[in-house]
Amino acid sequence: MAKVPSPLDCACFNTRKTARVLGQVYDRALEPSGLKNTQFTALAVADAYDGISITDLSKAMEIERTTLTRNLKLLERDGLVKVGPGADGRSKTVILTAKGKRRLDGALPLWRQAHERMLREFGAKRWKSVQKELDAMRDRLHP
Amino acid sequence: MAKVPSPLDCACFNTRKTARVLGQVYDRALEPSGLKNTQFTALAVADAYDGISITDLSKAMEIERTTLTRNLKLLERDGLVKVGPGADGRSKTVILTAKGKRRLDGALPLWRQAHERMLREFGAKRWKSVQKELDAMRDRLHP
DNA sequence: GGTCGAATAGTGTATATACACGTCTTATGG
DNA sequence: CCATAAGACGTGTATATACACTATTCGACC
């Protein structure tokens, strides 16, 4: 008697709703910085890989390239990044402006606080394990 | 020497990107049904709790009520649900139409197939464990 | 050197998401 | 009964997300 799978156990649904909740939590923590969680991540990754191309950044964030293009547009509008010509006539490079760097630096302590609270309330080891499982999940199911 | 936490380990970022990837996977699987994963879930939950109110449905899906209102608008536009008056003069009830029920029934096998593929490629027991961890995470961190 | 496929990027369109507010309805206390 | 709080909903505004296309540029091959 195999149980019929319930849509409530859908992997998509469950990760999505968790992402929604975490998004709210982190957005509230980041609020004083004026950054949303996605923007914070984009800035952080762009800062880590300085002069990264849009496509590479989208791969690093595992986000649709065309989505990232639009997200970057907003960051550019606010003067946080500069999207300039790449090595190639095709590609473009994403660079944090001084303002962007300051903004990121201002947001980092807020994020760290939220992160540490998460580690405290959920468990650091536990999170590490979940993170690894999510990594594996993406690896196996990648579209 | 405690390590400085990296934004790449952000819980929000990691669950979000996983949700993005899974969203793509499931959306492609559901594509023949004409439903997106969120719509599929909404229909499934609304069907399970027939005549549920908008607020209660939003709680069941752990989605912002105002977001759900907009999502429901699209389902209503397509004639898949009917949002009618509730027991109360304030609340409203969400009911699947016959068309909505048919649509859901048509989508279910597609979802099931994707779900089973997921269980196969990732591991059924493993998913059950991850799901439990995600539940716990939301419980502890709820905004 | 011209052609053609691959790489890189942007746009049109549509859905999803959340917050701050405003509206209307019910419940509660005097 | 009335005033006020609490509950349920919708809207304005803004960001996030993805797919199908289109345009441009590089590189490889003849």
mmCIF file of C-alpha atoms (C1' of nucleotides) in Angstrom:
data_model
loop_
_atom_site.group_PDB
_atom_site.id
_atom_site.type_symbol
_atom_site.label_atom_id
_atom_site.label_comp_id
_atom_site.label_asym_id
_atom_site.label_seq_id
_atom_site.Cartn_x
_atom_site.Cartn_y
_atom_site.Cartn_z
ATOM 1 C CA MET A 1 0.000 0.000 0.000
ATOM 2 C CA ALA A 2 2.163 2.816 -1.240
ATOM 3 C CA LYS A 3 0.880 6.186 -0.154
ATOM 4 C CA VAL A 4 -0.179 8.584 -2.872
ATOM 5 C CA PRO A 5 2.178 11.540 -2.814
ATOM 6 C CA SER A 6 0.573 14.763 -1.647
ATOM 7 C CA PRO A 7 1.215 18.108 -3.349
ATOM 8 C CA LEU A 8 1.872 19.403 0.144
ATOM 9 C CA ASP A 9 5.122 17.441 0.069
ATOM 10 C CA CYS A 10 6.186 19.098 -3.160
ATOM 11 C CA ALA A 11 9.841 20.030 -3.053
ATOM 12 C CA CYS A 12 9.143 23.171 -4.964
ATOM 13 C CA PHE A 13 6.379 24.290 -2.656
ATOM 14 C CA ASN A 14 8.382 23.579 0.466
ATOM 15 C CA THR A 15 11.583 25.269 -0.589
ATOM 16 C CA ARG A 16 9.635 28.160 -2.025
ATOM 17 C CA LYS A 17 7.677 28.902 1.072
ATOM 18 C CA THR A 18 10.818 28.635 3.126
ATOM 19 C CA ALA A 19 12.516 31.056 0.770
ATOM 20 C CA ARG A 20 9.579 33.410 1.140
ATOM 21 C CA VAL A 21 9.766 33.348 4.914
ATOM 22 C CA LEU A 22 13.524 33.743 4.983
ATOM 23 C CA GLY A 23 13.261 36.523 2.459
ATOM 24 C CA GLN A 24 11.005 38.423 4.802
ATOM 25 C CA VAL A 25 13.270 37.793 7.756
ATOM 26 C CA TYR A 26 16.397 38.927 5.979
ATOM 27 C CA ASP A 27 14.747 41.828 4.221
ATOM 28 C CA ARG A 28 13.659 43.194 7.554
ATOM 29 C CA ALA A 29 17.133 42.776 8.953
ATOM 30 C CA LEU A 30 18.648 44.503 5.937
ATOM 31 C CA GLU A 31 16.027 47.212 5.839
ATOM 32 C CA PRO A 32 18.189 49.983 7.356
ATOM 33 C CA SER A 33 20.719 49.431 4.585
ATOM 34 C CA GLY A 34 18.153 50.010 1.874
ATOM 35 C CA LEU A 35 19.004 46.684 0.260
ATOM 36 C CA LYS A 36 16.793 43.693 -0.397
ATOM 37 C CA ASN A 37 18.282 40.268 0.152
ATOM 38 C CA THR A 38 18.703 39.643 -3.549
ATOM 39 C CA GLN A 39 20.467 42.943 -4.023
ATOM 40 C CA PHE A 40 22.677 42.262 -1.059
ATOM 41 C CA THR A 41 23.690 38.941 -2.520
ATOM 42 C CA ALA A 42 24.312 40.398 -5.939
ATOM 43 C CA LEU A 43 26.549 43.083 -4.508
ATOM 44 C CA ALA A 44 28.388 40.607 -2.317
ATOM 45 C CA VAL A 45 29.079 38.210 -5.167
ATOM 46 C CA ALA A 46 29.961 40.984 -7.591
ATOM 47 C CA ASP A 47 32.352 42.326 -4.995
ATOM 48 C CA ALA A 48 33.944 38.936 -4.460
ATOM 49 C CA TYR A 49 34.451 38.349 -8.188
ATOM 50 C CA ASP A 50 35.338 41.824 -9.245
ATOM 51 C CA GLY A 51 34.708 42.620 -12.881
ATOM 52 C CA ILE A 52 32.637 39.485 -13.360
ATOM 53 C CA SER A 53 30.489 39.231 -16.471
ATOM 54 C CA ILE A 54 26.708 39.196 -16.307
ATOM 55 C CA THR A 55 26.456 35.608 -17.437
ATOM 56 C CA ASP A 56 29.049 34.457 -14.935
ATOM 57 C CA LEU A 57 27.366 36.364 -12.162
ATOM 58 C CA SER A 58 24.069 34.789 -13.088
ATOM 59 C CA LYS A 59 25.720 31.378 -12.906
ATOM 60 C CA ALA A 60 27.265 32.152 -9.550
ATOM 61 C CA MET A 61 23.880 33.166 -8.213
ATOM 62 C CA GLU A 62 22.063 30.448 -10.105
ATOM 63 C CA ILE A 63 19.615 32.998 -11.324
ATOM 64 C CA GLU A 64 18.250 33.511 -14.817
ATOM 65 C CA ARG A 65 20.512 35.810 -16.757
ATOM 66 C CA THR A 66 17.642 37.922 -17.980
ATOM 67 C CA THR A 67 16.395 38.261 -14.427
ATOM 68 C CA LEU A 68 19.793 39.395 -13.294
ATOM 69 C CA THR A 69 19.931 41.949 -16.089
ATOM 70 C CA ARG A 70 16.828 43.539 -14.676
ATOM 71 C CA ASN A 71 18.024 43.372 -11.097
ATOM 72 C CA LEU A 72 21.281 44.998 -12.098
ATOM 73 C CA LYS A 73 19.391 47.759 -13.831
ATOM 74 C CA LEU A 74 17.973 48.818 -10.465
ATOM 75 C CA LEU A 75 21.348 48.692 -8.755
ATOM 76 C CA GLU A 76 22.780 50.739 -11.566
ATOM 77 C CA ARG A 77 19.950 53.229 -11.328
ATOM 78 C CA ASP A 78 20.828 53.708 -7.662
ATOM 79 C CA GLY A 79 24.488 54.105 -8.531
ATOM 80 C CA LEU A 80 25.593 50.997 -6.685
ATOM 81 C CA VAL A 81 27.119 49.175 -9.612
ATOM 82 C CA LYS A 82 28.484 50.104 -12.967
ATOM 83 C CA VAL A 83 27.903 47.799 -15.889
ATOM 84 C CA GLY A 84 30.653 48.456 -18.358
ATOM 85 C CA PRO A 85 32.151 46.861 -21.452
ATOM 86 C CA GLY A 86 33.842 43.519 -20.978
ATOM 87 C CA ALA A 87 37.055 42.055 -22.313
ATOM 88 C CA ASP A 88 34.928 40.952 -25.174
ATOM 89 C CA GLY A 89 32.786 43.139 -27.386
ATOM 90 C CA ARG A 90 29.910 40.954 -26.330
ATOM 91 C CA SER A 91 30.272 40.554 -22.596
ATOM 92 C CA LYS A 92 29.912 43.226 -19.962
ATOM 93 C CA THR A 93 31.500 43.525 -16.597
ATOM 94 C CA VAL A 94 29.792 44.348 -13.346
ATOM 95 C CA ILE A 95 31.721 46.584 -11.000
ATOM 96 C CA LEU A 96 30.748 47.982 -7.627
ATOM 97 C CA THR A 97 30.935 51.732 -7.435
ATOM 98 C CA ALA A 98 32.343 53.424 -4.334
ATOM 99 C CA LYS A 99 28.772 54.025 -3.271
ATOM 100 C CA GLY A 100 27.984 50.372 -3.876
ATOM 101 C CA LYS A 101 30.952 49.305 -1.833
ATOM 102 C CA ARG A 102 29.886 51.565 1.015
ATOM 103 C CA ARG A 103 26.366 50.268 0.805
ATOM 104 C CA LEU A 104 27.561 46.701 0.950
ATOM 105 C CA ASP A 105 29.842 47.462 3.879
ATOM 106 C CA GLY A 106 26.931 49.045 5.673
ATOM 107 C CA ALA A 107 24.723 46.043 5.029
ATOM 108 C CA LEU A 108 27.251 43.417 6.027
ATOM 109 C CA PRO A 109 26.904 43.870 9.802
ATOM 110 C CA LEU A 110 23.133 43.746 9.490
ATOM 111 C CA TRP A 111 23.328 40.569 7.504
ATOM 112 C CA ARG A 112 25.870 39.069 9.869
ATOM 113 C CA GLN A 113 23.590 39.752 12.781
ATOM 114 C CA ALA A 114 20.688 38.044 11.058
ATOM 115 C CA HIS A 115 22.924 35.184 10.016
ATOM 116 C CA GLU A 116 24.197 34.650 13.516
ATOM 117 C CA ARG A 117 20.746 34.777 14.947
ATOM 118 C CA MET A 118 19.781 32.129 12.402
ATOM 119 C CA LEU A 119 22.732 29.963 13.384
ATOM 120 C CA ARG A 120 21.804 30.377 17.025
ATOM 121 C CA GLU A 121 18.124 29.624 16.652
ATOM 122 C CA PHE A 122 18.389 26.890 14.092
ATOM 123 C CA GLY A 123 21.830 25.520 14.787
ATOM 124 C CA ALA A 124 25.091 26.147 12.977
ATOM 125 C CA LYS A 125 25.906 22.529 12.298
ATOM 126 C CA ARG A 126 22.352 21.897 11.313
ATOM 127 C CA TRP A 127 22.377 24.725 8.802
ATOM 128 C CA LYS A 128 25.641 23.536 7.319
ATOM 129 C CA SER A 129 24.032 20.198 6.738
ATOM 130 C CA VAL A 130 20.894 21.657 5.218
ATOM 131 C CA GLN A 131 22.954 23.872 2.976
ATOM 132 C CA LYS A 132 24.833 20.857 1.717
ATOM 133 C CA GLU A 133 21.593 19.057 1.035
ATOM 134 C CA LEU A 134 20.233 21.996 -0.918
ATOM 135 C CA ASP A 135 23.435 22.090 -2.943
ATOM 136 C CA ALA A 136 23.051 18.419 -3.730
ATOM 137 C CA MET A 137 19.452 18.923 -4.642
ATOM 138 C CA ARG A 138 20.249 21.580 -7.202
ATOM 139 C CA ASP A 139 23.055 19.454 -8.567
ATOM 140 C CA ARG A 140 20.815 16.503 -9.232
ATOM 141 C CA LEU A 141 17.743 18.270 -10.473
ATOM 142 C CA HIS A 142 19.216 21.106 -12.426
ATOM 143 C CA PRO A 143 16.896 21.891 -15.362
ATOM 144 C CA MET B 1 40.119 31.924 14.992
ATOM 145 C CA ALA B 2 36.451 32.003 14.219
ATOM 146 C CA LYS B 3 35.801 32.262 10.540
ATOM 147 C CA VAL B 4 34.012 35.343 9.292
ATOM 148 C CA PRO B 5 30.669 34.270 7.864
ATOM 149 C CA SER B 6 30.383 34.629 4.118
ATOM 150 C CA PRO B 7 27.275 35.980 2.403
ATOM 151 C CA LEU B 8 27.540 32.928 0.179
ATOM 152 C CA ASP B 9 26.409 30.884 3.157
ATOM 153 C CA CYS B 10 23.340 33.030 3.627
ATOM 154 C CA ALA B 11 20.303 30.900 4.369
ATOM 155 C CA CYS B 12 18.135 33.193 2.356
ATOM 156 C CA PHE B 13 20.383 33.089 -0.683
ATOM 157 C CA ASN B 14 20.729 29.327 -0.574
ATOM 158 C CA THR B 15 17.078 28.488 -0.144
ATOM 159 C CA ARG B 16 16.135 31.111 -2.674
ATOM 160 C CA LYS B 17 18.366 29.837 -5.399
ATOM 161 C CA THR B 18 17.209 26.319 -4.717
ATOM 162 C CA ALA B 19 13.625 27.492 -4.951
ATOM 163 C CA ARG B 20 14.434 29.176 -8.250
ATOM 164 C CA VAL B 21 15.937 26.028 -9.698
ATOM 165 C CA LEU B 22 13.125 23.817 -8.452
ATOM 166 C CA GLY B 23 10.616 26.314 -9.747
ATOM 167 C CA GLN B 24 12.056 25.950 -13.205
ATOM 168 C CA VAL B 25 12.101 22.178 -12.967
ATOM 169 C CA TYR B 26 8.519 21.910 -11.820
ATOM 170 C CA ASP B 27 7.227 24.608 -14.105
ATOM 171 C CA ARG B 28 8.582 22.709 -17.071
ATOM 172 C CA ALA B 29 7.014 19.522 -15.841
ATOM 173 C CA LEU B 30 3.678 21.248 -15.332
ATOM 174 C CA GLU B 31 3.871 23.160 -18.569
ATOM 175 C CA PRO B 32 1.387 20.973 -20.511
ATOM 176 C CA SER B 33 -1.207 21.669 -17.841
ATOM 177 C CA GLY B 34 -0.927 25.411 -18.254
ATOM 178 C CA LEU B 35 -0.245 25.841 -14.555
ATOM 179 C CA LYS B 36 2.758 27.314 -12.797
ATOM 180 C CA ASN B 37 3.976 25.634 -9.667
ATOM 181 C CA THR B 38 2.475 28.291 -7.423
ATOM 182 C CA GLN B 39 -0.875 28.012 -9.128
ATOM 183 C CA PHE B 40 -0.750 24.256 -8.891
ATOM 184 C CA THR B 41 -0.128 24.469 -5.179
ATOM 185 C CA ALA B 42 -2.849 27.028 -4.648
ATOM 186 C CA LEU B 43 -5.370 24.870 -6.457
ATOM 187 C CA ALA B 44 -4.248 21.766 -4.596
ATOM 188 C CA VAL B 45 -4.536 23.386 -1.190
ATOM 189 C CA ALA B 46 -7.794 25.119 -2.020
ATOM 190 C CA ASP B 47 -9.144 21.770 -3.165
ATOM 191 C CA ALA B 48 -8.013 20.053 0.019
ATOM 192 C CA TYR B 49 -9.598 22.679 2.246
ATOM 193 C CA ASP B 50 -12.702 23.407 0.293
ATOM 194 C CA GLY B 51 -14.277 26.775 0.923
ATOM 195 C CA ILE B 52 -11.200 28.034 2.746
ATOM 196 C CA SER B 53 -10.872 31.760 3.318
ATOM 197 C CA ILE B 54 -8.190 33.832 1.658
ATOM 198 C CA THR B 55 -6.382 34.514 4.904
ATOM 199 C CA ASP B 56 -6.441 30.868 5.906
ATOM 200 C CA LEU B 57 -5.225 29.809 2.494
ATOM 201 C CA SER B 58 -2.411 32.302 2.729
ATOM 202 C CA LYS B 59 -1.468 30.835 6.101
ATOM 203 C CA ALA B 60 -1.584 27.312 4.733
ATOM 204 C CA MET B 61 0.724 28.316 1.915
ATOM 205 C CA GLU B 62 2.773 30.616 4.121
ATOM 206 C CA ILE B 63 2.443 33.292 1.540
ATOM 207 C CA GLU B 64 1.605 36.948 2.018
ATOM 208 C CA ARG B 65 -2.122 37.450 1.933
ATOM 209 C CA THR B 66 -1.876 40.339 -0.491
ATOM 210 C CA THR B 67 0.288 38.235 -2.764
ATOM 211 C CA LEU B 68 -2.255 35.463 -2.705
ATOM 212 C CA THR B 69 -5.026 37.915 -3.538
ATOM 213 C CA ARG B 70 -3.212 38.767 -6.725
ATOM 214 C CA ASN B 71 -2.428 35.161 -7.563
ATOM 215 C CA LEU B 72 -6.051 34.243 -7.071
ATOM 216 C CA LYS B 73 -7.104 37.029 -9.368
ATOM 217 C CA LEU B 74 -5.322 35.272 -12.235
ATOM 218 C CA LEU B 75 -6.850 31.923 -11.396
ATOM 219 C CA GLU B 76 -10.239 33.564 -11.256
ATOM 220 C CA ARG B 77 -9.643 35.291 -14.563
ATOM 221 C CA ASP B 78 -8.986 31.894 -16.107
ATOM 222 C CA GLY B 79 -12.105 30.497 -14.500
ATOM 223 C CA LEU B 80 -10.276 28.023 -12.294
ATOM 224 C CA VAL B 81 -11.489 29.294 -8.958
ATOM 225 C CA LYS B 82 -14.400 31.293 -7.730
ATOM 226 C CA VAL B 83 -13.884 33.737 -4.904
ATOM 227 C CA GLY B 84 -17.208 34.198 -3.208
ATOM 228 C CA PRO B 85 -18.585 35.653 -0.007
ATOM 229 C CA GLY B 86 -17.605 33.972 3.241
ATOM 230 C CA ALA B 87 -19.544 33.053 6.344
ATOM 231 C CA ASP B 88 -18.601 36.479 7.534
ATOM 232 C CA GLY B 89 -19.303 39.753 5.800
ATOM 233 C CA ARG B 90 -15.585 40.274 5.807
ATOM 234 C CA SER B 91 -14.050 37.011 4.732
ATOM 235 C CA LYS B 92 -14.285 35.361 1.351
ATOM 236 C CA THR B 93 -14.149 31.746 0.369
ATOM 237 C CA VAL B 94 -12.083 30.212 -2.369
ATOM 238 C CA ILE B 95 -13.748 27.437 -4.330
ATOM 239 C CA LEU B 96 -12.464 25.452 -7.275
ATOM 240 C CA THR B 97 -14.709 25.588 -10.299
ATOM 241 C CA ALA B 98 -15.367 22.472 -12.340
ATOM 242 C CA LYS B 99 -12.798 23.752 -14.796
ATOM 243 C CA GLY B 100 -10.361 24.314 -11.958
ATOM 244 C CA LYS B 101 -10.918 20.814 -10.682
ATOM 245 C CA ARG B 102 -10.333 19.400 -14.141
ATOM 246 C CA ARG B 103 -7.207 21.481 -14.522
ATOM 247 C CA LEU B 104 -5.881 20.273 -11.207
ATOM 248 C CA ASP B 105 -6.678 16.687 -12.079
ATOM 249 C CA GLY B 106 -4.828 17.108 -15.330
ATOM 250 C CA ALA B 107 -1.817 18.589 -13.592
ATOM 251 C CA LEU B 108 -1.590 16.024 -10.845
ATOM 252 C CA PRO B 109 -0.032 13.228 -12.940
ATOM 253 C CA LEU B 110 2.516 15.682 -14.308
ATOM 254 C CA TRP B 111 3.417 16.819 -10.838
ATOM 255 C CA ARG B 112 3.531 13.273 -9.562
ATOM 256 C CA GLN B 113 5.933 12.332 -12.291
ATOM 257 C CA ALA B 114 8.220 15.228 -11.434
ATOM 258 C CA HIS B 115 7.903 14.441 -7.751
ATOM 259 C CA GLU B 116 8.818 10.832 -8.249
ATOM 260 C CA ARG B 117 11.734 11.726 -10.413
ATOM 261 C CA MET B 118 12.875 14.020 -7.631
ATOM 262 C CA LEU B 119 12.523 11.278 -5.048
ATOM 263 C CA ARG B 120 14.464 8.939 -7.305
ATOM 264 C CA GLU B 121 17.296 11.309 -8.108
ATOM 265 C CA PHE B 122 17.609 12.891 -4.726
ATOM 266 C CA GLY B 123 16.340 10.180 -2.447
ATOM 267 C CA ALA B 124 12.947 9.793 -0.817
ATOM 268 C CA LYS B 125 14.214 9.466 2.702
ATOM 269 C CA ARG B 126 16.621 12.274 2.127
ATOM 270 C CA TRP B 127 13.884 14.583 0.932
ATOM 271 C CA LYS B 128 11.709 13.731 3.881
ATOM 272 C CA SER B 129 14.538 14.752 6.122
ATOM 273 C CA VAL B 130 15.212 17.994 4.264
ATOM 274 C CA GLN B 131 11.533 18.827 4.302
ATOM 275 C CA LYS B 132 11.474 18.394 8.041
ATOM 276 C CA GLU B 133 14.468 20.635 8.404
ATOM 277 C CA LEU B 134 12.866 23.325 6.285
ATOM 278 C CA ASP B 135 9.755 23.097 8.416
ATOM 279 C CA ALA B 136 11.825 23.545 11.535
ATOM 280 C CA MET B 137 13.645 26.446 9.992
ATOM 281 C CA ARG B 138 10.444 28.323 9.264
ATOM 282 C CA ASP B 139 9.153 27.538 12.734
ATOM 283 C CA ARG B 140 12.155 29.057 14.430
ATOM 284 C CA LEU B 141 12.701 32.035 12.243
ATOM 285 C CA HIS B 142 9.193 33.060 11.392
ATOM 286 C CA PRO B 143 9.092 36.867 11.021
ATOM 287 C "C1'" DG C 1 37.762 37.211 -46.340
ATOM 288 C "C1'" DG C 2 32.997 35.591 -46.092
ATOM 289 C "C1'" DT C 3 29.778 32.404 -43.687
ATOM 290 C "C1'" DC C 4 27.795 30.261 -40.011
ATOM 291 C "C1'" DG C 5 27.348 28.633 -35.439
ATOM 292 C "C1'" DA C 6 28.233 29.836 -30.602
ATOM 293 C "C1'" DA C 7 28.413 33.274 -27.090
ATOM 294 C "C1'" DT C 8 26.628 37.407 -24.853
ATOM 295 C "C1'" DA C 9 23.344 40.509 -23.975
ATOM 296 C "C1'" DG C 10 18.702 43.054 -23.988
ATOM 297 C "C1'" DT C 11 13.289 43.317 -24.494
ATOM 298 C "C1'" DG C 12 8.327 42.051 -24.497
ATOM 299 C "C1'" DT C 13 5.277 39.850 -21.726
ATOM 300 C "C1'" DA C 14 3.575 37.610 -17.738
ATOM 301 C "C1'" DT C 15 3.561 35.886 -13.057
ATOM 302 C "C1'" DA C 16 5.131 36.149 -8.127
ATOM 303 C "C1'" DT C 17 6.156 38.659 -4.109
ATOM 304 C "C1'" DA C 18 5.745 41.988 -0.201
ATOM 305 C "C1'" DC C 19 4.835 46.366 2.368
ATOM 306 C "C1'" DA C 20 2.204 50.433 3.523
ATOM 307 C "C1'" DC C 21 -2.311 52.007 3.483
ATOM 308 C "C1'" DG C 22 -7.187 52.403 3.125
ATOM 309 C "C1'" DT C 23 -12.038 50.257 3.511
ATOM 310 C "C1'" DC C 24 -15.505 47.732 5.389
ATOM 311 C "C1'" DT C 25 -17.251 44.511 8.924
ATOM 312 C "C1'" DT C 26 -17.494 42.356 13.237
ATOM 313 C "C1'" DA C 27 -16.650 42.080 18.118
ATOM 314 C "C1'" DT C 28 -16.091 44.375 22.711
ATOM 315 C "C1'" DG C 29 -16.723 47.448 26.481
ATOM 316 C "C1'" DG C 30 -18.916 51.224 28.428
ATOM 317 C "C1'" DC D 1 -26.464 52.054 21.568
ATOM 318 C "C1'" DC D 2 -21.967 53.935 20.422
ATOM 319 C "C1'" DA D 3 -17.082 54.179 20.139
ATOM 320 C "C1'" DT D 4 -13.122 51.802 19.421
ATOM 321 C "C1'" DA D 5 -10.371 47.877 18.531
ATOM 322 C "C1'" DA D 6 -9.644 43.815 15.822
ATOM 323 C "C1'" DG D 7 -10.262 41.164 11.647
ATOM 324 C "C1'" DA D 8 -10.486 40.457 6.562
ATOM 325 C "C1'" DC D 9 -9.706 42.342 2.205
ATOM 326 C "C1'" DG D 10 -8.092 45.157 -1.754
ATOM 327 C "C1'" DT D 11 -4.765 48.607 -4.035
ATOM 328 C "C1'" DG D 12 -0.633 51.435 -5.093
ATOM 329 C "C1'" DT D 13 3.936 50.769 -5.735
ATOM 330 C "C1'" DA D 14 8.121 48.335 -6.266
ATOM 331 C "C1'" DT D 15 11.112 44.393 -6.845
ATOM 332 C "C1'" DA D 16 11.988 39.523 -8.447
ATOM 333 C "C1'" DT D 17 11.498 35.960 -11.699
ATOM 334 C "C1'" DA D 18 11.501 33.413 -16.184
ATOM 335 C "C1'" DC D 19 10.641 32.334 -21.170
ATOM 336 C "C1'" DA D 20 10.656 33.404 -25.979
ATOM 337 C "C1'" DC D 21 12.823 36.365 -29.142
ATOM 338 C "C1'" DT D 22 16.049 39.517 -31.179
ATOM 339 C "C1'" DA D 23 20.487 41.749 -31.966
ATOM 340 C "C1'" DT D 24 25.358 41.890 -31.915
ATOM 341 C "C1'" DT D 25 29.891 39.989 -31.797
ATOM 342 C "C1'" DC D 26 33.488 36.191 -31.941
ATOM 343 C "C1'" DG D 27 35.618 32.318 -33.725
ATOM 344 C "C1'" DA D 28 36.257 28.623 -36.730
ATOM 345 C "C1'" DC D 29 36.269 26.783 -41.172
ATOM 346 C "C1'" DC D 30 36.190 26.771 -46.116
#
